[in-house]
Amino acid sequence: PGFRGDARGLLAPEGVDVAVRINRQRLDAVELAVLRAGRTPVLDEAAFLVELRDAVAPLEGFAAPVELASAKVRVQGPRFALEQMEGKMGDVAFRGDYRVDAGARPHRFRLEVDELDIARLEQLLMPTLRRGGFLRRAFGRATLPKWLASRRTQGTVGAATARLGDVVVRDLKADVAWEGAIVRITRLTAKLDE
């Protein structure tokens, strides 16, 4: 199943219809089709805001779809952003933003969660972890799937509380860069529970 949800224009030039599609093959695949009656897409001219509610989008490499309760989709020329996102993936609720500048990489994101179970996060990422694993590359499967090879995102992740087994930390913050099969986590800070 592909994307489903409701979108309504909050601010759009007269005569511009807005359609939102999410391609399940790519993380960066929120596509905005801006059409004028009888004309080709005019994305370079467009500036508008769309409110998105109750959207569900499966993304390749994740064990559960992204379920957005709400978000604002802002388009200005070749740039777009999902702003003020509130949603969940599986049972992990999140808030944040996702920004794309057409043709530019990496895409940018900011995600915040109240509570994060690291073991649950690993389960959600298992389809990606299985495809990009060391043993697969070491024993002959060196080719990454197209969706994974093209993944280029960078941003920040924060969790009020994070848990790995019996270890609990507060105020976790990290910079994350995901490029193909490589994920780099830098500037990781957290406070241990006492």
PDB file of N, CA, C and O in Angstrom, residues 109 116 118 121-122 125 129 153-159 162 164 172-179 181-190:
ATOM      1  N   PHE A 109      16.863  16.779   8.829  1.00  0.00           N
ATOM      2  CA  PHE A 109      15.752  16.433   9.714  1.00  0.00           C
ATOM      3  C   PHE A 109      16.061  16.812  11.155  1.00  0.00           C
ATOM      4  O   PHE A 109      17.216  17.006  11.543  1.00  0.00           O
ATOM      5  N   LEU A 116      12.435   6.620  24.322  1.00  0.00           N
ATOM      6  CA  LEU A 116      12.997   5.794  23.261  1.00  0.00           C
ATOM      7  C   LEU A 116      13.600   4.534  23.859  1.00  0.00           C
ATOM      8  O   LEU A 116      14.486   4.615  24.699  1.00  0.00           O
ATOM      9  N   ILE A 118      15.924   1.667  22.884  1.00  0.00           N
ATOM     10  CA  ILE A 118      16.909   1.406  21.826  1.00  0.00           C
ATOM     11  C   ILE A 118      16.674   0.037  21.184  1.00  0.00           C
ATOM     12  O   ILE A 118      16.818  -0.122  19.969  1.00  0.00           O
ATOM     13  N   LEU A 121      13.959   0.501  18.700  1.00  0.00           N
ATOM     14  CA  LEU A 121      14.477   1.195  17.530  1.00  0.00           C
ATOM     15  C   LEU A 121      15.209   0.215  16.613  1.00  0.00           C
ATOM     16  O   LEU A 121      15.049   0.250  15.399  1.00  0.00           O
ATOM     17  N   GLU A 122      15.984  -0.676  17.193  1.00  0.00           N
ATOM     18  CA  GLU A 122      16.682  -1.691  16.402  1.00  0.00           C
ATOM     19  C   GLU A 122      15.682  -2.565  15.641  1.00  0.00           C
ATOM     20  O   GLU A 122      15.892  -2.883  14.470  1.00  0.00           O
ATOM     21  N   LEU A 125      14.413  -0.746  12.641  1.00  0.00           N
ATOM     22  CA  LEU A 125      15.435  -0.614  11.596  1.00  0.00           C
ATOM     23  C   LEU A 125      15.910  -1.960  11.040  1.00  0.00           C
ATOM     24  O   LEU A 125      16.754  -1.999  10.150  1.00  0.00           O
ATOM     25  N   LEU A 129      19.049  -3.015   8.611  1.00  0.00           N
ATOM     26  CA  LEU A 129      20.211  -3.663   9.216  1.00  0.00           C
ATOM     27  C   LEU A 129      20.511  -4.997   8.542  1.00  0.00           C
ATOM     28  O   LEU A 129      21.672  -5.342   8.330  1.00  0.00           O
ATOM     29  N   THR A 153      20.678  11.528   4.446  1.00  0.00           N
ATOM     30  CA  THR A 153      19.990  12.434   5.358  1.00  0.00           C
ATOM     31  C   THR A 153      20.938  12.814   6.485  1.00  0.00           C
ATOM     32  O   THR A 153      21.874  12.090   6.808  1.00  0.00           O
ATOM     33  N   GLN A 154      20.665  13.966   7.074  1.00  0.00           N
ATOM     34  CA  GLN A 154      21.491  14.440   8.173  1.00  0.00           C
ATOM     35  C   GLN A 154      20.611  15.267   9.093  1.00  0.00           C
ATOM     36  O   GLN A 154      19.769  16.034   8.637  1.00  0.00           O
ATOM     37  N   GLY A 155      20.801  15.091  10.406  1.00  0.00           N
ATOM     38  CA  GLY A 155      20.000  15.875  11.321  1.00  0.00           C
ATOM     39  C   GLY A 155      20.297  15.589  12.770  1.00  0.00           C
ATOM     40  O   GLY A 155      21.348  15.048  13.116  1.00  0.00           O
ATOM     41  N   THR A 156      19.334  15.956  13.614  1.00  0.00           N
ATOM     42  CA  THR A 156      19.479  15.781  15.054  1.00  0.00           C
ATOM     43  C   THR A 156      18.347  14.919  15.581  1.00  0.00           C
ATOM     44  O   THR A 156      17.228  14.959  15.072  1.00  0.00           O
ATOM     45  N   VAL A 157      18.679  14.147  16.600  1.00  0.00           N
ATOM     46  CA  VAL A 157      17.705  13.313  17.287  1.00  0.00           C
ATOM     47  C   VAL A 157      17.803  13.628  18.773  1.00  0.00           C
ATOM     48  O   VAL A 157      18.910  13.759  19.312  1.00  0.00           O
ATOM     49  N   GLY A 158      16.667  13.745  19.419  1.00  0.00           N
ATOM     50  CA  GLY A 158      16.642  13.991  20.856  1.00  0.00           C
ATOM     51  C   GLY A 158      15.605  13.110  21.514  1.00  0.00           C
ATOM     52  O   GLY A 158      14.567  12.817  20.940  1.00  0.00           O
ATOM     53  N   ALA A 159      15.916  12.659  22.738  1.00  0.00           N
ATOM     54  CA  ALA A 159      14.975  11.851  23.508  1.00  0.00           C
ATOM     55  C   ALA A 159      15.007  12.325  24.956  1.00  0.00           C
ATOM     56  O   ALA A 159      16.089  12.437  25.544  1.00  0.00           O
ATOM     57  N   ALA A 162      15.876   7.701  27.258  1.00  0.00           N
ATOM     58  CA  ALA A 162      16.264   6.598  26.380  1.00  0.00           C
ATOM     59  C   ALA A 162      16.671   5.417  27.248  1.00  0.00           C
ATOM     60  O   ALA A 162      17.303   5.582  28.293  1.00  0.00           O
ATOM     61  N   LEU A 164      18.238   1.320  27.228  1.00  0.00           N
ATOM     62  CA  LEU A 164      18.841   0.140  26.608  1.00  0.00           C
ATOM     63  C   LEU A 164      18.993  -0.883  27.723  1.00  0.00           C
ATOM     64  O   LEU A 164      19.885  -0.760  28.565  1.00  0.00           O
ATOM     65  N   LEU A 172      18.901  12.816  25.999  1.00  0.00           N
ATOM     66  CA  LEU A 172      19.789  12.312  24.946  1.00  0.00           C
ATOM     67  C   LEU A 172      19.682  13.225  23.733  1.00  0.00           C
ATOM     68  O   LEU A 172      18.592  13.588  23.316  1.00  0.00           O
ATOM     69  N   LYS A 173      20.836  13.599  23.196  1.00  0.00           N
ATOM     70  CA  LYS A 173      20.889  14.403  21.974  1.00  0.00           C
ATOM     71  C   LYS A 173      22.019  13.863  21.117  1.00  0.00           C
ATOM     72  O   LYS A 173      23.088  13.525  21.630  1.00  0.00           O
ATOM     73  N   ALA A 174      21.789  13.793  19.808  1.00  0.00           N
ATOM     74  CA  ALA A 174      22.826  13.284  18.911  1.00  0.00           C
ATOM     75  C   ALA A 174      22.655  13.886  17.524  1.00  0.00           C
ATOM     76  O   ALA A 174      21.539  14.154  17.086  1.00  0.00           O
ATOM     77  N   ASP A 175      23.780  14.091  16.863  1.00  0.00           N
ATOM     78  CA  ASP A 175      23.780  14.445  15.445  1.00  0.00           C
ATOM     79  C   ASP A 175      23.925  13.138  14.681  1.00  0.00           C
ATOM     80  O   ASP A 175      24.765  12.303  15.030  1.00  0.00           O
ATOM     81  N   VAL A 176      23.095  12.962  13.651  1.00  0.00           N
ATOM     82  CA  VAL A 176      23.079  11.714  12.893  1.00  0.00           C
ATOM     83  C   VAL A 176      23.246  12.030  11.407  1.00  0.00           C
ATOM     84  O   VAL A 176      22.573  12.918  10.884  1.00  0.00           O
ATOM     85  N   ALA A 177      24.139  11.297  10.755  1.00  0.00           N
ATOM     86  CA  ALA A 177      24.305  11.394   9.299  1.00  0.00           C
ATOM     87  C   ALA A 177      24.153   9.990   8.733  1.00  0.00           C
ATOM     88  O   ALA A 177      24.861   9.080   9.147  1.00  0.00           O
ATOM     89  N   TRP A 178      23.201   9.807   7.822  1.00  0.00           N
ATOM     90  CA  TRP A 178      22.940   8.501   7.205  1.00  0.00           C
ATOM     91  C   TRP A 178      23.262   8.622   5.731  1.00  0.00           C
ATOM     92  O   TRP A 178      22.589   9.344   4.989  1.00  0.00           O
ATOM     93  N   GLU A 179      24.313   7.916   5.296  1.00  0.00           N
ATOM     94  CA  GLU A 179      24.722   7.945   3.896  1.00  0.00           C
ATOM     95  C   GLU A 179      24.858   6.512   3.398  1.00  0.00           C
ATOM     96  O   GLU A 179      25.803   5.804   3.739  1.00  0.00           O
ATOM     97  N   ALA A 181      24.769   2.803   3.366  1.00  0.00           N
ATOM     98  CA  ALA A 181      24.780   1.802   4.435  1.00  0.00           C
ATOM     99  C   ALA A 181      25.519   2.283   5.685  1.00  0.00           C
ATOM    100  O   ALA A 181      25.663   1.533   6.638  1.00  0.00           O
ATOM    101  N   ILE A 182      25.978   3.534   5.692  1.00  0.00           N
ATOM    102  CA  ILE A 182      26.750   4.047   6.823  1.00  0.00           C
ATOM    103  C   ILE A 182      25.930   5.076   7.588  1.00  0.00           C
ATOM    104  O   ILE A 182      25.421   6.039   7.014  1.00  0.00           O
ATOM    105  N   VAL A 183      25.831   4.868   8.907  1.00  0.00           N
ATOM    106  CA  VAL A 183      25.201   5.830   9.800  1.00  0.00           C
ATOM    107  C   VAL A 183      26.259   6.294  10.788  1.00  0.00           C
ATOM    108  O   VAL A 183      26.882   5.477  11.466  1.00  0.00           O
ATOM    109  N   ARG A 184      26.458   7.609  10.853  1.00  0.00           N
ATOM    110  CA  ARG A 184      27.422   8.186  11.794  1.00  0.00           C
ATOM    111  C   ARG A 184      26.654   8.951  12.864  1.00  0.00           C
ATOM    112  O   ARG A 184      25.819   9.796  12.536  1.00  0.00           O
ATOM    113  N   ILE A 185      26.984   8.659  14.109  1.00  0.00           N
ATOM    114  CA  ILE A 185      26.383   9.380  15.233  1.00  0.00           C
ATOM    115  C   ILE A 185      27.503  10.158  15.902  1.00  0.00           C
ATOM    116  O   ILE A 185      28.503   9.580  16.332  1.00  0.00           O
ATOM    117  N   THR A 186      27.343  11.473  15.956  1.00  0.00           N
ATOM    118  CA  THR A 186      28.365  12.334  16.553  1.00  0.00           C
ATOM    119  C   THR A 186      27.709  13.242  17.587  1.00  0.00           C
ATOM    120  O   THR A 186      26.489  13.361  17.645  1.00  0.00           O
ATOM    121  N   ARG A 187      28.538  13.864  18.367  1.00  0.00           N
ATOM    122  CA  ARG A 187      28.071  14.786  19.410  1.00  0.00           C
ATOM    123  C   ARG A 187      26.945  14.181  20.232  1.00  0.00           C
ATOM    124  O   ARG A 187      25.923  14.798  20.458  1.00  0.00           O
ATOM    125  N   LEU A 188      27.157  12.964  20.686  1.00  0.00           N
ATOM    126  CA  LEU A 188      26.178  12.274  21.505  1.00  0.00           C
ATOM    127  C   LEU A 188      26.332  12.715  22.950  1.00  0.00           C
ATOM    128  O   LEU A 188      27.410  12.633  23.525  1.00  0.00           O
ATOM    129  N   THR A 189      25.248  13.254  23.513  1.00  0.00           N
ATOM    130  CA  THR A 189      25.250  13.646  24.920  1.00  0.00           C
ATOM    131  C   THR A 189      24.020  13.088  25.599  1.00  0.00           C
ATOM    132  O   THR A 189      22.974  12.916  24.970  1.00  0.00           O
ATOM    133  N   ALA A 190      24.158  12.783  26.886  1.00  0.00           N
ATOM    134  CA  ALA A 190      23.033  12.278  27.681  1.00  0.00           C
ATOM    135  C   ALA A 190      23.417  12.372  29.151  1.00  0.00           C
ATOM    136  O   ALA A 190      24.596  12.473  29.503  1.00  0.00           O
TER     137      ALA A 190
END
